[in-house]
């Protein structure tokens, strides 16, 4: 036996000595107290969210409790509910009702259109077809927002391709009859409530399809087969199996479609009539009219609506489908 083999080898110490210096001290501190490292990592985004985002919302809320002097046009920075009294005048209530109605109709139409598309993608699309599905849904989101809106303005115009197509099919009378209706009609689809609705649905539809498809992916296929084996019709299977299980995804998608429609002011500005939506009212009050308190009060309306909406959505398990 050699001398080297007979001698025991020196083993490394169980705890290595500190590296020394500021870097070593910080390393030891973060190793012993991992919560300190987590706090330092979360501090910048939390400060950004708390100061810049939430702080600006509180500043906006404070502005809504001021009023504007009717004679000088200056802001009176004294606490008052006068601005909220102005908000509940007939003309302003009409703006709020019109916006909420449009948001609800867009959400309902998006859910009706999205469900069969999402169901096909979840149940039947495989491999390349599923990749094509995701590409087709996401591709419109990659193009310019304004380009899409102006493209739809040309499509819906009186001389646009849609009117030309209906004329070729001898269905021009159908468009004329629809445009002659009050509220939803107008001189053409591009300057009507209907045109605004169509463009809203087109722009926000992907935000409804993806959560519904994700919810339907979680539905076990054997539940649908068991429902059929027990003698349920396709309608009964949809009402009692598919729809209840897909409802959290529908509510999750509605969070996007409803909230985005509530706050959008560009689509109604380009496509639609002169009747204002909340976003346009905020823009005009803080810009042209210079009535910042009333603009802030208008902004509080969708915040309050979405607060209740998110509370109800959470109770329905919608956040699990996001």
mmCIF file of C-alpha atoms in Angstrom:
data_model
loop_
_atom_site.group_PDB
_atom_site.id
_atom_site.type_symbol
_atom_site.label_atom_id
_atom_site.label_comp_id
_atom_site.label_asym_id
_atom_site.label_seq_id
_atom_site.Cartn_x
_atom_site.Cartn_y
_atom_site.Cartn_z
ATOM 1 C CA UNK A 1 0.000 0.000 0.000
ATOM 2 C CA UNK A 2 1.408 3.375 -0.953
ATOM 3 C CA UNK A 3 1.864 6.188 1.499
ATOM 4 C CA UNK A 4 -0.566 8.442 -0.389
ATOM 5 C CA UNK A 5 -3.310 5.822 -0.220
ATOM 6 C CA UNK A 6 -2.794 5.262 3.496
ATOM 7 C CA UNK A 7 -3.089 8.975 4.396
ATOM 8 C CA UNK A 8 -6.662 10.298 4.699
ATOM 9 C CA UNK A 9 -7.534 13.038 2.230
ATOM 10 C CA UNK A 10 -8.476 16.475 3.532
ATOM 11 C CA UNK A 11 -12.165 17.183 3.110
ATOM 12 C CA UNK A 12 -13.665 20.589 2.224
ATOM 13 C CA UNK A 13 -15.292 22.497 5.101
ATOM 14 C CA UNK A 14 -19.056 22.131 5.385
ATOM 15 C CA UNK A 15 -19.551 25.930 5.395
ATOM 16 C CA UNK A 16 -17.440 28.005 3.056
ATOM 17 C CA UNK A 17 -15.948 31.208 4.431
ATOM 18 C CA UNK A 18 -17.529 34.472 3.418
ATOM 19 C CA UNK A 19 -16.209 36.158 0.300
ATOM 20 C CA UNK A 20 -15.717 39.445 2.140
ATOM 21 C CA UNK A 21 -16.473 42.962 1.067
ATOM 22 C CA UNK A 22 -19.815 44.562 0.296
ATOM 23 C CA UNK A 23 -20.689 41.983 -2.364
ATOM 24 C CA UNK A 24 -20.079 39.125 0.044
ATOM 25 C CA UNK A 25 -22.057 40.802 2.821
ATOM 26 C CA UNK A 26 -25.032 41.334 0.492
ATOM 27 C CA UNK A 27 -24.806 37.756 -0.767
ATOM 28 C CA UNK A 28 -24.830 36.433 2.790
ATOM 29 C CA UNK A 29 -27.745 38.704 3.706
ATOM 30 C CA UNK A 30 -29.858 37.585 0.731
ATOM 31 C CA UNK A 31 -29.034 33.933 1.428
ATOM 32 C CA UNK A 32 -30.042 34.183 5.071
ATOM 33 C CA UNK A 33 -33.064 36.439 4.423
ATOM 34 C CA UNK A 34 -34.581 35.585 1.011
ATOM 35 C CA UNK A 35 -37.592 37.803 1.742
ATOM 36 C CA UNK A 36 -35.311 40.848 1.640
ATOM 37 C CA UNK A 37 -34.230 39.932 -1.896
ATOM 38 C CA UNK A 38 -37.845 39.402 -2.910
ATOM 39 C CA UNK A 39 -38.781 42.804 -1.456
ATOM 40 C CA UNK A 40 -35.993 44.565 -3.350
ATOM 41 C CA UNK A 41 -37.022 42.861 -6.606
ATOM 42 C CA UNK A 42 -40.694 43.791 -6.194
ATOM 43 C CA UNK A 43 -40.126 47.321 -4.908
ATOM 44 C CA UNK A 44 -39.607 49.107 -8.297
ATOM 45 C CA UNK A 45 -42.711 47.677 -10.036
ATOM 46 C CA UNK A 46 -44.807 48.087 -6.881
ATOM 47 C CA UNK A 47 -43.714 51.719 -6.575
ATOM 48 C CA UNK A 48 -44.493 52.276 -10.254
ATOM 49 C CA UNK A 49 -47.935 50.721 -9.845
ATOM 50 C CA UNK A 50 -48.652 52.440 -6.550
ATOM 51 C CA UNK A 51 -47.370 55.925 -7.336
ATOM 52 C CA UNK A 52 -47.698 56.387 -11.087
ATOM 53 C CA UNK A 53 -50.771 54.260 -11.859
ATOM 54 C CA UNK A 54 -52.886 54.148 -8.711
ATOM 55 C CA UNK A 55 -51.674 57.587 -7.681
ATOM 56 C CA UNK A 56 -52.862 59.066 -10.959
ATOM 57 C CA UNK A 57 -56.252 57.384 -10.488
ATOM 58 C CA UNK A 58 -56.611 58.970 -7.042
ATOM 59 C CA UNK A 59 -55.598 62.332 -8.496
ATOM 60 C CA UNK A 60 -58.246 61.844 -11.157
ATOM 61 C CA UNK A 61 -60.816 60.960 -8.512
ATOM 62 C CA UNK A 62 -59.891 64.119 -6.573
ATOM 63 C CA UNK A 63 -60.370 66.223 -9.712
ATOM 64 C CA UNK A 64 -63.915 64.918 -10.064
ATOM 65 C CA UNK A 65 -64.849 66.549 -6.725
ATOM 66 C CA UNK A 66 -63.861 70.000 -8.005
ATOM 67 C CA UNK A 67 -66.067 72.211 -10.142
ATOM 68 C CA UNK A 68 -65.615 74.724 -12.894
ATOM 69 C CA UNK A 69 -66.594 78.348 -12.567
ATOM 70 C CA UNK A 70 -69.304 79.110 -15.119
ATOM 71 C CA UNK A 71 -68.175 82.710 -15.607
ATOM 72 C CA UNK A 72 -64.371 82.581 -15.604
ATOM 73 C CA UNK A 73 -63.950 78.974 -16.778
ATOM 74 C CA UNK A 74 -61.397 78.364 -14.022
ATOM 75 C CA UNK A 75 -61.365 75.281 -11.806
ATOM 76 C CA UNK A 76 -62.724 75.854 -8.321
ATOM 77 C CA UNK A 77 -60.635 73.557 -6.113
ATOM 78 C CA UNK A 78 -63.154 73.194 -3.311
ATOM 79 C CA UNK A 79 -64.808 69.917 -2.418
ATOM 80 C CA UNK A 80 -68.249 69.710 -4.028
ATOM 81 C CA UNK A 81 -70.634 67.202 -5.598
ATOM 82 C CA UNK A 82 -71.806 69.702 -8.210
ATOM 83 C CA UNK A 83 -69.845 67.989 -10.974
ATOM 84 C CA UNK A 84 -71.517 64.658 -10.249
ATOM 85 C CA UNK A 85 -74.840 66.491 -10.345
ATOM 86 C CA UNK A 86 -73.915 67.692 -13.835
ATOM 87 C CA UNK A 87 -72.970 64.121 -14.737
ATOM 88 C CA UNK A 88 -76.541 62.980 -14.084
ATOM 89 C CA UNK A 89 -78.098 65.498 -16.441
ATOM 90 C CA UNK A 90 -80.146 64.011 -19.277
ATOM 91 C CA UNK A 91 -77.533 64.608 -21.998
ATOM 92 C CA UNK A 92 -74.714 63.036 -19.981
ATOM 93 C CA UNK A 93 -76.860 60.111 -18.834
ATOM 94 C CA UNK A 94 -77.664 59.485 -22.483
ATOM 95 C CA UNK A 95 -73.930 59.218 -23.225
ATOM 96 C CA UNK A 96 -73.426 56.741 -20.360
ATOM 97 C CA UNK A 97 -76.437 54.634 -21.354
ATOM 98 C CA UNK A 98 -75.363 54.581 -25.006
ATOM 99 C CA UNK A 99 -71.838 53.448 -24.106
ATOM 100 C CA UNK A 100 -72.935 50.727 -21.676
ATOM 101 C CA UNK A 101 -75.508 49.449 -24.204
ATOM 102 C CA UNK A 102 -72.882 49.280 -26.934
ATOM 103 C CA UNK A 103 -70.422 47.492 -24.630
ATOM 104 C CA UNK A 104 -73.071 44.934 -23.637
ATOM 105 C CA UNK A 105 -74.145 44.295 -27.255
ATOM 106 C CA UNK A 106 -70.532 43.943 -28.418
ATOM 107 C CA UNK A 107 -69.805 41.501 -25.589
ATOM 108 C CA UNK A 108 -72.904 39.415 -26.367
ATOM 109 C CA UNK A 109 -72.208 39.309 -30.104
ATOM 110 C CA UNK A 110 -68.540 38.455 -29.533
ATOM 111 C CA UNK A 111 -69.514 35.541 -27.275
ATOM 112 C CA UNK A 112 -71.996 34.179 -29.839
ATOM 113 C CA UNK A 113 -69.459 34.377 -32.673
ATOM 114 C CA UNK A 114 -66.497 33.188 -30.605
ATOM 115 C CA UNK A 115 -68.045 30.053 -29.125
ATOM 116 C CA UNK A 116 -68.285 27.889 -32.283
ATOM 117 C CA UNK A 117 -64.831 29.012 -33.416
ATOM 118 C CA UNK A 118 -63.319 28.231 -30.019
ATOM 119 C CA UNK A 119 -65.197 24.918 -29.804
ATOM 120 C CA UNK A 120 -63.851 23.751 -33.155
ATOM 121 C CA UNK A 121 -60.314 24.749 -32.174
ATOM 122 C CA UNK A 122 -60.558 22.998 -28.810
ATOM 123 C CA UNK A 123 -62.244 19.785 -29.969
ATOM 124 C CA UNK A 124 -61.154 19.144 -33.548
ATOM 125 C CA UNK A 125 -58.124 21.256 -34.528
ATOM 126 C CA UNK A 126 -54.840 19.363 -34.235
ATOM 127 C CA UNK A 127 -51.267 19.981 -35.290
ATOM 128 C CA UNK A 128 -50.988 22.386 -38.209
ATOM 129 C CA UNK A 129 -54.668 23.263 -38.085
ATOM 130 C CA UNK A 130 -54.383 24.421 -34.467
ATOM 131 C CA UNK A 131 -51.296 26.473 -35.345
ATOM 132 C CA UNK A 132 -53.251 27.973 -38.243
ATOM 133 C CA UNK A 133 -56.094 28.752 -35.851
ATOM 134 C CA UNK A 134 -53.811 30.659 -33.480
ATOM 135 C CA UNK A 135 -52.187 32.471 -36.393
ATOM 136 C CA UNK A 136 -55.559 33.485 -37.810
ATOM 137 C CA UNK A 137 -56.746 34.793 -34.436
ATOM 138 C CA UNK A 138 -53.552 36.634 -33.550
ATOM 139 C CA UNK A 139 -52.685 38.025 -36.978
ATOM 140 C CA UNK A 140 -55.215 40.896 -36.878
ATOM 141 C CA UNK A 141 -53.762 41.975 -33.526
ATOM 142 C CA UNK A 142 -50.367 42.512 -35.148
ATOM 143 C CA UNK A 143 -51.635 45.082 -37.636
ATOM 144 C CA UNK A 144 -52.119 48.767 -36.912
ATOM 145 C CA UNK A 145 -55.220 49.667 -34.922
ATOM 146 C CA UNK A 146 -55.900 52.793 -36.993
ATOM 147 C CA UNK A 147 -55.293 51.017 -40.300
ATOM 148 C CA UNK A 148 -57.948 48.430 -39.431
ATOM 149 C CA UNK A 149 -60.477 51.100 -38.487
ATOM 150 C CA UNK A 150 -59.928 53.175 -41.623
ATOM 151 C CA UNK A 151 -60.083 50.000 -43.725
ATOM 152 C CA UNK A 152 -63.495 49.255 -42.221
ATOM 153 C CA UNK A 153 -64.579 52.834 -42.901
ATOM 154 C CA UNK A 154 -63.890 52.233 -46.596
ATOM 155 C CA UNK A 155 -65.633 48.842 -46.507
ATOM 156 C CA UNK A 156 -68.768 50.254 -44.846
ATOM 157 C CA UNK A 157 -68.932 53.463 -46.892
ATOM 158 C CA UNK A 158 -71.842 54.069 -49.259
ATOM 159 C CA UNK A 159 -69.518 53.413 -52.198
ATOM 160 C CA UNK A 160 -67.682 50.624 -50.368
ATOM 161 C CA UNK A 161 -67.288 46.967 -51.218
ATOM 162 C CA UNK A 162 -70.081 45.846 -48.877
ATOM 163 C CA UNK A 163 -72.666 48.035 -50.611
ATOM 164 C CA UNK A 164 -71.335 46.870 -53.985
ATOM 165 C CA UNK A 165 -71.669 43.217 -52.935
ATOM 166 C CA UNK A 166 -75.237 43.654 -51.712
ATOM 167 C CA UNK A 167 -76.033 45.450 -54.969
ATOM 168 C CA UNK A 168 -74.701 42.540 -57.019
ATOM 169 C CA UNK A 169 -76.845 40.163 -54.952
ATOM 170 C CA UNK A 170 -79.875 42.451 -55.473
ATOM 171 C CA UNK A 171 -80.094 43.001 -51.713
ATOM 172 C CA UNK A 172 -79.471 46.744 -51.656
ATOM 173 C CA UNK A 173 -83.017 47.212 -50.427
ATOM 174 C CA UNK A 174 -82.063 45.330 -47.263
ATOM 175 C CA UNK A 175 -79.296 47.801 -46.379
ATOM 176 C CA UNK A 176 -81.545 50.760 -47.231
ATOM 177 C CA UNK A 177 -84.332 49.382 -45.041
ATOM 178 C CA UNK A 178 -81.937 48.843 -42.138
ATOM 179 C CA UNK A 179 -80.367 52.298 -42.463
ATOM 180 C CA UNK A 180 -83.824 53.878 -42.432
ATOM 181 C CA UNK A 181 -84.425 52.568 -38.900
ATOM 182 C CA UNK A 182 -84.040 55.070 -36.031
ATOM 183 C CA UNK A 183 -81.038 54.859 -33.668
ATOM 184 C CA UNK A 184 -79.232 52.063 -35.565
ATOM 185 C CA UNK A 185 -79.461 53.639 -39.040
ATOM 186 C CA UNK A 186 -77.853 56.562 -40.835
ATOM 187 C CA UNK A 187 -76.750 57.817 -44.226
ATOM 188 C CA UNK A 188 -74.464 54.790 -44.626
ATOM 189 C CA UNK A 189 -73.063 51.986 -42.499
ATOM 190 C CA UNK A 190 -69.869 53.961 -41.927
ATOM 191 C CA UNK A 191 -71.802 56.735 -40.149
ATOM 192 C CA UNK A 192 -74.240 54.659 -38.141
ATOM 193 C CA UNK A 193 -74.569 52.928 -34.787
ATOM 194 C CA UNK A 194 -74.526 49.618 -36.701
ATOM 195 C CA UNK A 195 -71.166 50.381 -38.296
ATOM 196 C CA UNK A 196 -69.656 51.262 -34.921
ATOM 197 C CA UNK A 197 -70.990 47.975 -33.525
ATOM 198 C CA UNK A 198 -69.527 45.929 -36.414
ATOM 199 C CA UNK A 199 -66.064 47.439 -36.041
ATOM 200 C CA UNK A 200 -66.081 47.024 -32.257
ATOM 201 C CA UNK A 201 -66.925 43.323 -32.633
ATOM 202 C CA UNK A 202 -64.216 42.808 -35.251
ATOM 203 C CA UNK A 203 -61.486 44.545 -33.231
ATOM 204 C CA UNK A 204 -62.209 42.899 -29.856
ATOM 205 C CA UNK A 205 -63.303 39.428 -31.044
ATOM 206 C CA UNK A 206 -59.855 37.771 -30.541
ATOM 207 C CA UNK A 207 -59.963 38.756 -26.872
ATOM 208 C CA UNK A 208 -63.117 36.670 -26.527
ATOM 209 C CA UNK A 209 -62.078 33.670 -28.617
ATOM 210 C CA UNK A 210 -58.865 32.832 -26.769
ATOM 211 C CA UNK A 211 -60.283 32.634 -23.194
ATOM 212 C CA UNK A 212 -63.289 30.610 -24.411
ATOM 213 C CA UNK A 213 -60.989 28.235 -26.283
ATOM 214 C CA UNK A 214 -58.825 27.837 -23.171
ATOM 215 C CA UNK A 215 -61.910 27.053 -21.065
ATOM 216 C CA UNK A 216 -63.188 24.491 -23.591
ATOM 217 C CA UNK A 217 -59.767 22.832 -23.645
ATOM 218 C CA UNK A 218 -60.298 21.975 -19.965
ATOM 219 C CA UNK A 219 -63.635 20.247 -20.601
ATOM 220 C CA UNK A 220 -63.028 16.458 -20.616
ATOM 221 C CA UNK A 221 -64.241 14.863 -23.825
ATOM 222 C CA UNK A 222 -65.763 11.934 -21.956
ATOM 223 C CA UNK A 223 -68.333 14.287 -20.375
ATOM 224 C CA UNK A 224 -69.729 15.142 -23.801
ATOM 225 C CA UNK A 225 -69.698 11.475 -24.808
ATOM 226 C CA UNK A 226 -71.399 10.463 -21.546
ATOM 227 C CA UNK A 227 -74.101 13.048 -22.123
ATOM 228 C CA UNK A 228 -74.743 11.616 -25.580
ATOM 229 C CA UNK A 229 -74.738 8.044 -24.263
ATOM 230 C CA UNK A 230 -77.368 8.996 -21.683
ATOM 231 C CA UNK A 231 -79.675 10.142 -24.469
ATOM 232 C CA UNK A 232 -79.151 13.908 -24.283
ATOM 233 C CA UNK A 233 -79.703 15.877 -27.462
ATOM 234 C CA UNK A 234 -76.967 18.232 -28.734
ATOM 235 C CA UNK A 235 -78.950 21.180 -27.337
ATOM 236 C CA UNK A 236 -79.235 19.567 -23.915
ATOM 237 C CA UNK A 237 -75.522 18.727 -23.929
ATOM 238 C CA UNK A 238 -74.724 22.350 -24.738
ATOM 239 C CA UNK A 239 -77.026 23.780 -22.046
ATOM 240 C CA UNK A 240 -76.149 21.344 -19.257
ATOM 241 C CA UNK A 241 -72.505 20.413 -19.936
ATOM 242 C CA UNK A 242 -70.602 22.647 -22.337
ATOM 243 C CA UNK A 243 -72.032 26.066 -21.531
ATOM 244 C CA UNK A 244 -71.710 25.849 -17.700
ATOM 245 C CA UNK A 245 -68.110 24.632 -17.976
ATOM 246 C CA UNK A 246 -67.222 27.228 -20.627
ATOM 247 C CA UNK A 247 -68.954 30.096 -18.780
ATOM 248 C CA UNK A 248 -65.808 31.180 -16.832
ATOM 249 C CA UNK A 249 -63.989 31.565 -20.159
ATOM 250 C CA UNK A 250 -66.869 33.570 -21.626
ATOM 251 C CA UNK A 251 -66.919 35.861 -18.590
ATOM 252 C CA UNK A 252 -63.121 36.208 -18.793
ATOM 253 C CA UNK A 253 -63.360 37.239 -22.443
ATOM 254 C CA UNK A 254 -66.190 39.628 -21.639
ATOM 255 C CA UNK A 255 -63.884 41.476 -19.236
ATOM 256 C CA UNK A 256 -61.777 42.515 -22.218
ATOM 257 C CA UNK A 257 -64.570 43.195 -24.721
ATOM 258 C CA UNK A 258 -66.742 45.085 -22.231
ATOM 259 C CA UNK A 259 -63.985 47.214 -20.677
ATOM 260 C CA UNK A 260 -62.255 48.025 -23.969
ATOM 261 C CA UNK A 261 -65.536 49.098 -25.537
ATOM 262 C CA UNK A 262 -66.379 51.258 -22.515
ATOM 263 C CA UNK A 263 -63.183 53.273 -22.786
ATOM 264 C CA UNK A 264 -62.574 53.421 -26.534
ATOM 265 C CA UNK A 265 -63.032 56.785 -28.229
ATOM 266 C CA UNK A 266 -61.200 56.283 -31.538
ATOM 267 C CA UNK A 267 -63.652 53.886 -33.213
ATOM 268 C CA UNK A 268 -66.742 56.055 -32.487
ATOM 269 C CA UNK A 269 -64.781 59.097 -33.611
ATOM 270 C CA UNK A 270 -63.981 57.599 -37.032
ATOM 271 C CA UNK A 271 -66.978 55.331 -37.608
ATOM 272 C CA UNK A 272 -70.359 56.374 -36.298
ATOM 273 C CA UNK A 273 -72.626 59.326 -35.797
ATOM 274 C CA UNK A 274 -72.112 62.538 -33.882
ATOM 275 C CA UNK A 275 -73.650 61.003 -30.739
ATOM 276 C CA UNK A 276 -70.898 60.764 -28.147
ATOM 277 C CA UNK A 277 -69.578 57.824 -26.131
ATOM 278 C CA UNK A 278 -67.868 58.100 -22.740
ATOM 279 C CA UNK A 279 -64.371 58.141 -24.235
ATOM 280 C CA UNK A 280 -65.302 60.927 -26.630
ATOM 281 C CA UNK A 281 -66.964 62.882 -23.814
ATOM 282 C CA UNK A 282 -63.794 62.660 -21.714
ATOM 283 C CA UNK A 283 -61.683 63.762 -24.677
ATOM 284 C CA UNK A 284 -63.922 66.718 -25.545
ATOM 285 C CA UNK A 285 -64.440 67.889 -21.952
ATOM 286 C CA UNK A 286 -60.747 67.932 -21.056
ATOM 287 C CA UNK A 287 -59.690 69.248 -24.462
ATOM 288 C CA UNK A 288 -62.154 71.480 -26.269
ATOM 289 C CA UNK A 289 -64.377 72.442 -23.333
ATOM 290 C CA UNK A 290 -61.591 72.557 -20.737
ATOM 291 C CA UNK A 291 -63.907 71.104 -18.083
ATOM 292 C CA UNK A 292 -61.438 68.760 -16.400
ATOM 293 C CA UNK A 293 -63.664 68.001 -13.361
ATOM 294 C CA UNK A 294 -66.508 66.767 -15.597
ATOM 295 C CA UNK A 295 -64.031 64.763 -17.692
ATOM 296 C CA UNK A 296 -62.745 63.160 -14.480
ATOM 297 C CA UNK A 297 -66.301 62.390 -13.366
ATOM 298 C CA UNK A 298 -66.982 60.729 -16.728
ATOM 299 C CA UNK A 299 -63.824 58.652 -16.255
ATOM 300 C CA UNK A 300 -64.996 57.442 -12.848
ATOM 301 C CA UNK A 301 -68.102 55.883 -14.431
ATOM 302 C CA UNK A 302 -66.345 53.011 -16.292
ATOM 303 C CA UNK A 303 -64.037 52.483 -13.298
ATOM 304 C CA UNK A 304 -67.039 51.923 -11.027
ATOM 305 C CA UNK A 305 -68.821 49.753 -13.603
ATOM 306 C CA UNK A 306 -65.761 47.573 -14.155
ATOM 307 C CA UNK A 307 -65.192 47.311 -10.406
ATOM 308 C CA UNK A 308 -68.594 45.660 -9.955
ATOM 309 C CA UNK A 309 -68.098 43.674 -13.151
ATOM 310 C CA UNK A 310 -64.762 42.249 -11.996
ATOM 311 C CA UNK A 311 -66.226 41.428 -8.594
ATOM 312 C CA UNK A 312 -68.973 39.396 -10.257
ATOM 313 C CA UNK A 313 -66.508 37.807 -12.695
ATOM 314 C CA UNK A 314 -64.267 36.677 -9.846
ATOM 315 C CA UNK A 315 -67.190 35.033 -8.109
ATOM 316 C CA UNK A 316 -67.906 33.101 -11.327
ATOM 317 C CA UNK A 317 -64.302 31.833 -11.547
ATOM 318 C CA UNK A 318 -63.460 33.884 -14.640
ATOM 319 C CA UNK A 319 -59.907 34.643 -13.498
ATOM 320 C CA UNK A 320 -59.060 30.932 -13.688
ATOM 321 C CA UNK A 321 -59.713 31.051 -17.436
ATOM 322 C CA UNK A 322 -57.471 34.042 -18.176
#
